[in-house]
PDB file of C-alpha atoms in Angstrom:
ATOM      1  CA  UNK A  55      -8.248   6.702 -17.868  1.00  0.00           C
ATOM      2  CA  UNK A  56      -8.445   4.403 -20.815  1.00  0.00           C
ATOM      3  CA  UNK A  57     -11.242   0.921 -20.696  1.00  0.00           C
ATOM      4  CA  UNK A  58      -9.739  -2.123 -21.177  1.00  0.00           C
ATOM      5  CA  UNK A  59     -12.362  -4.697 -21.679  1.00  0.00           C
ATOM      6  CA  UNK A  60     -11.122  -8.041 -21.170  1.00  0.00           C
ATOM      7  CA  UNK A  61     -12.453 -11.475 -22.543  1.00  0.00           C
ATOM      8  CA  UNK A  62     -14.460 -11.917 -19.839  1.00  0.00           C
ATOM      9  CA  UNK A  63     -16.374  -9.161 -21.360  1.00  0.00           C
ATOM     10  CA  UNK A  64     -16.697  -6.856 -18.505  1.00  0.00           C
ATOM     11  CA  UNK A  65     -15.193  -3.628 -18.507  1.00  0.00           C
ATOM     12  CA  UNK A  66     -11.671  -2.462 -16.384  1.00  0.00           C
ATOM     13  CA  UNK A  67      -9.205   0.014 -15.496  1.00  0.00           C
ATOM     14  CA  UNK A  68      -7.384  -0.182 -19.170  1.00  0.00           C
ATOM     15  CA  UNK A  69      -3.877  -0.578 -16.628  1.00  0.00           C
ATOM     16  CA  UNK A  70      -5.376  -3.903 -15.943  1.00  0.00           C
ATOM     17  CA  UNK A  71      -4.833  -5.674 -19.143  1.00  0.00           C
ATOM     18  CA  UNK A  72      -1.025  -6.128 -18.494  1.00  0.00           C
ATOM     19  CA  UNK A  73      -1.466  -8.843 -17.024  1.00  0.00           C
ATOM     20  CA  UNK A  74      -4.326 -11.471 -15.102  1.00  0.00           C
ATOM     21  CA  UNK A  75      -3.038 -11.202 -11.944  1.00  0.00           C
ATOM     22  CA  UNK A  76      -3.489  -6.836 -12.954  1.00  0.00           C
ATOM     23  CA  UNK A  77      -7.151  -7.902 -13.041  1.00  0.00           C
ATOM     24  CA  UNK A  78      -7.426 -10.180  -9.894  1.00  0.00           C
ATOM     25  CA  UNK A  79      -5.687  -7.784  -8.293  1.00  0.00           C
ATOM     26  CA  UNK A  80      -8.261  -5.218  -9.743  1.00  0.00           C
ATOM     27  CA  UNK A  81     -11.012  -6.863  -9.142  1.00  0.00           C
ATOM     28  CA  UNK A  82     -10.548  -7.683  -5.599  1.00  0.00           C
ATOM     29  CA  UNK A  83      -8.244  -5.441  -3.558  1.00  0.00           C
ATOM     30  CA  UNK A  84      -7.626  -2.174  -5.050  1.00  0.00           C
ATOM     31  CA  UNK A  85      -9.169   0.583  -4.139  1.00  0.00           C
ATOM     32  CA  UNK A  86     -11.587  -1.725  -1.295  1.00  0.00           C
ATOM     33  CA  UNK A  87     -11.380   0.104   2.268  1.00  0.00           C
ATOM     34  CA  UNK A  88      -8.600  -1.412   4.096  1.00  0.00           C
ATOM     35  CA  UNK A  89      -8.913  -1.248   7.755  1.00  0.00           C
ATOM     36  CA  UNK A  90      -6.186  -4.318   8.867  1.00  0.00           C
ATOM     37  CA  UNK A  91      -3.382  -2.569  10.012  1.00  0.00           C
ATOM     38  CA  UNK A  92      -1.698  -6.126   9.272  1.00  0.00           C
ATOM     39  CA  UNK A  93      -2.522  -4.867   5.838  1.00  0.00           C
ATOM     40  CA  UNK A  94      -1.611  -1.855   5.760  1.00  0.00           C
ATOM     41  CA  UNK A  95       1.918  -1.311   6.916  1.00  0.00           C
ATOM     42  CA  UNK A  96       2.415  -4.274   4.120  1.00  0.00           C
ATOM     43  CA  UNK A  97       0.819  -2.318   1.162  1.00  0.00           C
ATOM     44  CA  UNK A  98       3.560   0.763   2.465  1.00  0.00           C
ATOM     45  CA  UNK A  99       5.974  -1.236   2.849  1.00  0.00           C
ATOM     46  CA  UNK A 100       5.549  -2.545  -0.832  1.00  0.00           C
ATOM     47  CA  UNK A 101       4.707   0.736  -2.175  1.00  0.00           C
ATOM     48  CA  UNK A 102       8.228   1.759  -0.981  1.00  0.00           C
ATOM     49  CA  UNK A 103      10.067  -0.971  -2.708  1.00  0.00           C
ATOM     50  CA  UNK A 104       7.621  -0.283  -5.153  1.00  0.00           C
ATOM     51  CA  UNK A 105      10.004   2.573  -6.363  1.00  0.00           C
ATOM     52  CA  UNK A 106      11.316   3.033  -9.250  1.00  0.00           C
ATOM     53  CA  UNK A 107       9.661  -1.067 -10.785  1.00  0.00           C
ATOM     54  CA  UNK A 108       6.531  -1.573 -11.810  1.00  0.00           C
ATOM     55  CA  UNK A 109       3.799  -2.568  -9.567  1.00  0.00           C
ATOM     56  CA  UNK A 110       3.636  -5.556 -11.431  1.00  0.00           C
ATOM     57  CA  UNK A 111       6.895  -6.448 -10.279  1.00  0.00           C
ATOM     58  CA  UNK A 112       6.835  -6.511  -7.066  1.00  0.00           C
ATOM     59  CA  UNK A 113       3.044  -8.078  -7.314  1.00  0.00           C
ATOM     60  CA  UNK A 114       4.488 -10.860  -8.510  1.00  0.00           C
ATOM     61  CA  UNK A 115       6.641 -11.084  -5.024  1.00  0.00           C
ATOM     62  CA  UNK A 116       4.245 -10.258  -2.726  1.00  0.00           C
ATOM     63  CA  UNK A 117       4.343 -13.722  -0.943  1.00  0.00           C
ATOM     64  CA  UNK A 118       8.325 -13.708  -1.091  1.00  0.00           C
ATOM     65  CA  UNK A 119       8.151 -10.848   0.732  1.00  0.00           C
ATOM     66  CA  UNK A 120       5.057 -11.411   3.273  1.00  0.00           C
ATOM     67  CA  UNK A 121       7.675 -15.081   4.404  1.00  0.00           C
ATOM     68  CA  UNK A 122      10.410 -12.497   4.353  1.00  0.00           C
ATOM     69  CA  UNK A 123       9.018 -10.390   6.700  1.00  0.00           C
ATOM     70  CA  UNK A 124       7.271 -12.122   8.663  1.00  0.00           C
ATOM     71  CA  UNK A 125       3.777 -11.347   7.403  1.00  0.00           C
ATOM     72  CA  UNK A 126       3.981  -7.568   8.223  1.00  0.00           C
ATOM     73  CA  UNK A 127       4.233  -7.687  12.010  1.00  0.00           C
ATOM     74  CA  UNK A 128       4.955  -4.301  12.057  1.00  0.00           C
ATOM     75  CA  UNK A 129       5.523  -6.027  15.848  1.00  0.00           C
ATOM     76  CA  UNK A 130       7.828  -8.759  14.294  1.00  0.00           C
ATOM     77  CA  UNK A 131       9.613  -6.310  12.436  1.00  0.00           C
ATOM     78  CA  UNK A 132      10.337  -3.542  14.766  1.00  0.00           C
ATOM     79  CA  UNK A 133      12.983  -6.441  16.416  1.00  0.00           C
ATOM     80  CA  UNK A 134      14.827  -6.877  13.188  1.00  0.00           C
ATOM     81  CA  UNK A 135      18.314  -6.136  13.965  1.00  0.00           C
ATOM     82  CA  UNK A 136      21.617  -5.913  11.013  1.00  0.00           C
ATOM     83  CA  UNK A 137      21.495  -9.761  10.445  1.00  0.00           C
ATOM     84  CA  UNK A 138      18.464  -9.460   9.547  1.00  0.00           C
ATOM     85  CA  UNK A 139      19.368  -6.648   6.611  1.00  0.00           C
ATOM     86  CA  UNK A 140      22.048  -9.432   5.127  1.00  0.00           C
ATOM     87  CA  UNK A 141      19.792 -12.170   5.163  1.00  0.00           C
ATOM     88  CA  UNK A 142      17.494  -9.669   3.285  1.00  0.00           C
ATOM     89  CA  UNK A 143      19.997  -9.254   0.579  1.00  0.00           C
ATOM     90  CA  UNK A 144      20.536 -11.601  -0.168  1.00  0.00           C
ATOM     91  CA  UNK A 145      16.806 -13.217  -0.630  1.00  0.00           C
ATOM     92  CA  UNK A 146      16.452 -13.473  -4.359  1.00  0.00           C
ATOM     93  CA  UNK A 147      12.837 -13.961  -4.052  1.00  0.00           C
ATOM     94  CA  UNK A 148      12.203  -9.709  -2.993  1.00  0.00           C
ATOM     95  CA  UNK A 149      13.752  -7.041  -4.535  1.00  0.00           C
ATOM     96  CA  UNK A 150      16.819  -7.284  -2.574  1.00  0.00           C
ATOM     97  CA  UNK A 151      17.823  -2.986  -2.271  1.00  0.00           C
ATOM     98  CA  UNK A 152      19.259  -1.834   1.749  1.00  0.00           C
ATOM     99  CA  UNK A 153      17.784   1.755   1.636  1.00  0.00           C
ATOM    100  CA  UNK A 154      14.005  -0.095   1.534  1.00  0.00           C
ATOM    101  CA  UNK A 155      14.861  -3.444   3.505  1.00  0.00           C
ATOM    102  CA  UNK A 156      15.956  -1.236   6.017  1.00  0.00           C
ATOM    103  CA  UNK A 157      13.448   1.169   5.722  1.00  0.00           C
ATOM    104  CA  UNK A 158      10.906  -1.907   6.352  1.00  0.00           C
ATOM    105  CA  UNK A 159      12.572  -1.961   9.681  1.00  0.00           C
ATOM    106  CA  UNK A 160      12.632   1.280  10.168  1.00  0.00           C
ATOM    107  CA  UNK A 161       9.158   2.144  10.480  1.00  0.00           C
ATOM    108  CA  UNK A 162       8.135  -0.714  11.991  1.00  0.00           C
ATOM    109  CA  UNK A 163       9.315   1.005  14.450  1.00  0.00           C
ATOM    110  CA  UNK A 164       7.401   4.267  13.723  1.00  0.00           C
ATOM    111  CA  UNK A 165       4.578   2.103  12.733  1.00  0.00           C
ATOM    112  CA  UNK A 166       4.950   0.781  16.793  1.00  0.00           C
ATOM    113  CA  UNK A 167       5.124   4.946  18.028  1.00  0.00           C
ATOM    114  CA  UNK A 168       1.562   5.757  15.854  1.00  0.00           C
ATOM    115  CA  UNK A 169      -0.187   3.503  17.567  1.00  0.00           C
ATOM    116  CA  UNK A 170       1.120   3.651  21.200  1.00  0.00           C
ATOM    117  CA  UNK A 171      -0.196   8.328  19.916  1.00  0.00           C
ATOM    118  CA  UNK A 172      -3.517   6.824  18.047  1.00  0.00           C
ATOM    119  CA  UNK A 173      -4.651   4.108  18.968  1.00  0.00           C
ATOM    120  CA  UNK A 174      -4.083   1.047  15.304  1.00  0.00           C
ATOM    121  CA  UNK A 175      -2.606   2.438  11.946  1.00  0.00           C
ATOM    122  CA  UNK A 176      -5.918   2.531  10.679  1.00  0.00           C
ATOM    123  CA  UNK A 177      -6.710   5.149  12.314  1.00  0.00           C
ATOM    124  CA  UNK A 178      -3.806   7.463  11.655  1.00  0.00           C
ATOM    125  CA  UNK A 179      -4.345   6.795   8.269  1.00  0.00           C
ATOM    126  CA  UNK A 180      -7.912   7.064   7.629  1.00  0.00           C
ATOM    127  CA  UNK A 181      -7.318  10.181   9.487  1.00  0.00           C
ATOM    128  CA  UNK A 182      -6.502  11.535   5.526  1.00  0.00           C
ATOM    129  CA  UNK A 183      -8.728   9.905   3.933  1.00  0.00           C
ATOM    130  CA  UNK A 184      -9.561  13.896   1.194  1.00  0.00           C
ATOM    131  CA  UNK A 185     -13.366  15.390   1.789  1.00  0.00           C
ATOM    132  CA  UNK A 186     -13.683  15.838  -2.150  1.00  0.00           C
ATOM    133  CA  UNK A 187     -12.544  14.156  -5.132  1.00  0.00           C
ATOM    134  CA  UNK A 188      -9.537  14.005  -6.841  1.00  0.00           C
ATOM    135  CA  UNK A 189      -8.911  14.706 -10.880  1.00  0.00           C
ATOM    136  CA  UNK A 190      -8.193  10.827 -12.450  1.00  0.00           C
ATOM    137  CA  UNK A 191      -4.557  10.323 -13.192  1.00  0.00           C
ATOM    138  CA  UNK A 192      -3.329  12.283 -10.305  1.00  0.00           C
ATOM    139  CA  UNK A 193      -0.246  11.061  -9.305  1.00  0.00           C
ATOM    140  CA  UNK A 194      -0.911  12.840  -6.259  1.00  0.00           C
ATOM    141  CA  UNK A 195      -3.594  15.123  -3.624  1.00  0.00           C
ATOM    142  CA  UNK A 196      -3.151  17.254  -1.070  1.00  0.00           C
ATOM    143  CA  UNK A 197      -4.161  14.337   0.770  1.00  0.00           C
ATOM    144  CA  UNK A 198      -1.364  12.013  -0.130  1.00  0.00           C
ATOM    145  CA  UNK A 199       1.937  15.150   0.219  1.00  0.00           C
ATOM    146  CA  UNK A 200      -0.261  16.007   3.913  1.00  0.00           C
ATOM    147  CA  UNK A 201       0.023  12.140   4.600  1.00  0.00           C
ATOM    148  CA  UNK A 202       3.941  12.513   3.462  1.00  0.00           C
ATOM    149  CA  UNK A 203       4.831  15.226   5.545  1.00  0.00           C
ATOM    150  CA  UNK A 204       3.290  13.641   8.512  1.00  0.00           C
ATOM    151  CA  UNK A 205       5.440  10.133   8.318  1.00  0.00           C
ATOM    152  CA  UNK A 206       8.679  12.447   7.415  1.00  0.00           C
ATOM    153  CA  UNK A 207       8.347  14.131  10.290  1.00  0.00           C
ATOM    154  CA  UNK A 208       7.720  11.426  12.166  1.00  0.00           C
ATOM    155  CA  UNK A 209      10.672   9.838  11.016  1.00  0.00           C
ATOM    156  CA  UNK A 210       9.733   7.737   7.785  1.00  0.00           C
ATOM    157  CA  UNK A 211      11.193   6.305   5.325  1.00  0.00           C
ATOM    158  CA  UNK A 212      10.793   6.093   1.186  1.00  0.00           C
ATOM    159  CA  UNK A 213       6.061   7.403   1.887  1.00  0.00           C
ATOM    160  CA  UNK A 214       6.763  10.025  -0.482  1.00  0.00           C
ATOM    161  CA  UNK A 215       3.446  12.076  -1.735  1.00  0.00           C
ATOM    162  CA  UNK A 216       3.743  10.483  -5.104  1.00  0.00           C
ATOM    163  CA  UNK A 217       4.005   7.030  -2.641  1.00  0.00           C
ATOM    164  CA  UNK A 218       1.489   7.779  -0.514  1.00  0.00           C
ATOM    165  CA  UNK A 219      -0.532   8.484  -3.025  1.00  0.00           C
ATOM    166  CA  UNK A 220      -0.080   5.166  -4.447  1.00  0.00           C
ATOM    167  CA  UNK A 221      -1.361   3.607  -1.083  1.00  0.00           C
ATOM    168  CA  UNK A 222      -4.767   5.150  -0.778  1.00  0.00           C
ATOM    169  CA  UNK A 223      -5.528   4.258  -4.406  1.00  0.00           C
ATOM    170  CA  UNK A 224      -4.948   1.376  -3.239  1.00  0.00           C
ATOM    171  CA  UNK A 225      -6.700   0.814   0.624  1.00  0.00           C
ATOM    172  CA  UNK A 226      -9.577   2.159  -0.776  1.00  0.00           C
ATOM    173  CA  UNK A 227      -9.126   6.119   0.675  1.00  0.00           C
ATOM    174  CA  UNK A 228      -9.588   7.255  -3.023  1.00  0.00           C
ATOM    175  CA  UNK A 229     -11.742   5.590  -5.802  1.00  0.00           C
ATOM    176  CA  UNK A 230      -9.769   5.978  -7.925  1.00  0.00           C
ATOM    177  CA  UNK A 231     -11.827   3.389 -11.083  1.00  0.00           C
ATOM    178  CA  UNK A 232     -12.490   4.590 -13.234  1.00  0.00           C
ATOM    179  CA  UNK A 233     -15.864   5.795 -14.600  1.00  0.00           C
ATOM    180  CA  UNK A 234     -17.108   2.498 -17.491  1.00  0.00           C
ATOM    181  CA  UNK A 235     -15.381   0.329 -14.943  1.00  0.00           C
ATOM    182  CA  UNK A 236     -17.748  -1.961 -12.891  1.00  0.00           C
ATOM    183  CA  UNK A 237     -15.275  -1.994 -10.645  1.00  0.00           C
ATOM    184  CA  UNK A 238     -15.660   1.319  -9.721  1.00  0.00           C
ATOM    185  CA  UNK A 239     -19.284   0.742  -8.000  1.00  0.00           C
ATOM    186  CA  UNK A 240     -18.412  -2.415  -5.944  1.00  0.00           C
ATOM    187  CA  UNK A 241     -15.585   0.140  -4.848  1.00  0.00           C
ATOM    188  CA  UNK A 242     -18.058   2.952  -4.041  1.00  0.00           C
ATOM    189  CA  UNK A 243     -20.260   0.951  -1.681  1.00  0.00           C
ATOM    190  CA  UNK A 244     -17.482  -0.734  -0.161  1.00  0.00           C
ATOM    191  CA  UNK A 245     -16.396   2.006   0.330  1.00  0.00           C
ATOM    192  CA  UNK A 246     -19.976   3.547   1.961  1.00  0.00           C
ATOM    193  CA  UNK A 247     -20.192   1.149   4.097  1.00  0.00           C
ATOM    194  CA  UNK A 248     -17.557   1.738   5.625  1.00  0.00           C
ATOM    195  CA  UNK A 249     -17.091   2.880   9.281  1.00  0.00           C
ATOM    196  CA  UNK A 250     -13.289   4.554   9.303  1.00  0.00           C
ATOM    197  CA  UNK A 251     -11.889   3.058  12.706  1.00  0.00           C
ATOM    198  CA  UNK A 252     -11.142   7.009  14.945  1.00  0.00           C
ATOM    199  CA  UNK A 253      -8.399   7.026  17.064  1.00  0.00           C
TER     200      UNK A 253
END
């Protein structure tokens, strides 16, 4: 993975050279462990929307997505009806893709089922934390393949292995900051201090 040195002199993962928004996201969010169910559901949903698009497109619209999907409170989204789908298809602030919109609503209902079974979405997700290192630039991993397969079996949509791998990178299950990236050590310290939730 390439290294990018910004005007502040800090070395970072090469992918965040695309924009200042990427730098902020890379430094404060990407790769840091998350145990909050709403944030986990949001990220899984947004990764689904990203399918076929750039993450920058989604990141620039993230606040619009939050407003459109009740802050990604899956208990609220689970109550969305066809009229909500039609409303969202008219919302120019988000990606207007019927299948992806319907997937978020479906997945909110599946998230409720998971919480009833495992206690929290976080407990379920962190049960798939990889045991060993994942090669840099990998687009999938054994852990993302296993989680994707299990989610699909449970009826989730837009959760392929590549989508789930990107989710794991972002939510800190994998520290995929490049060797030489100044944030890698920060993310690793956060991961060591993190206590994965138990079901």
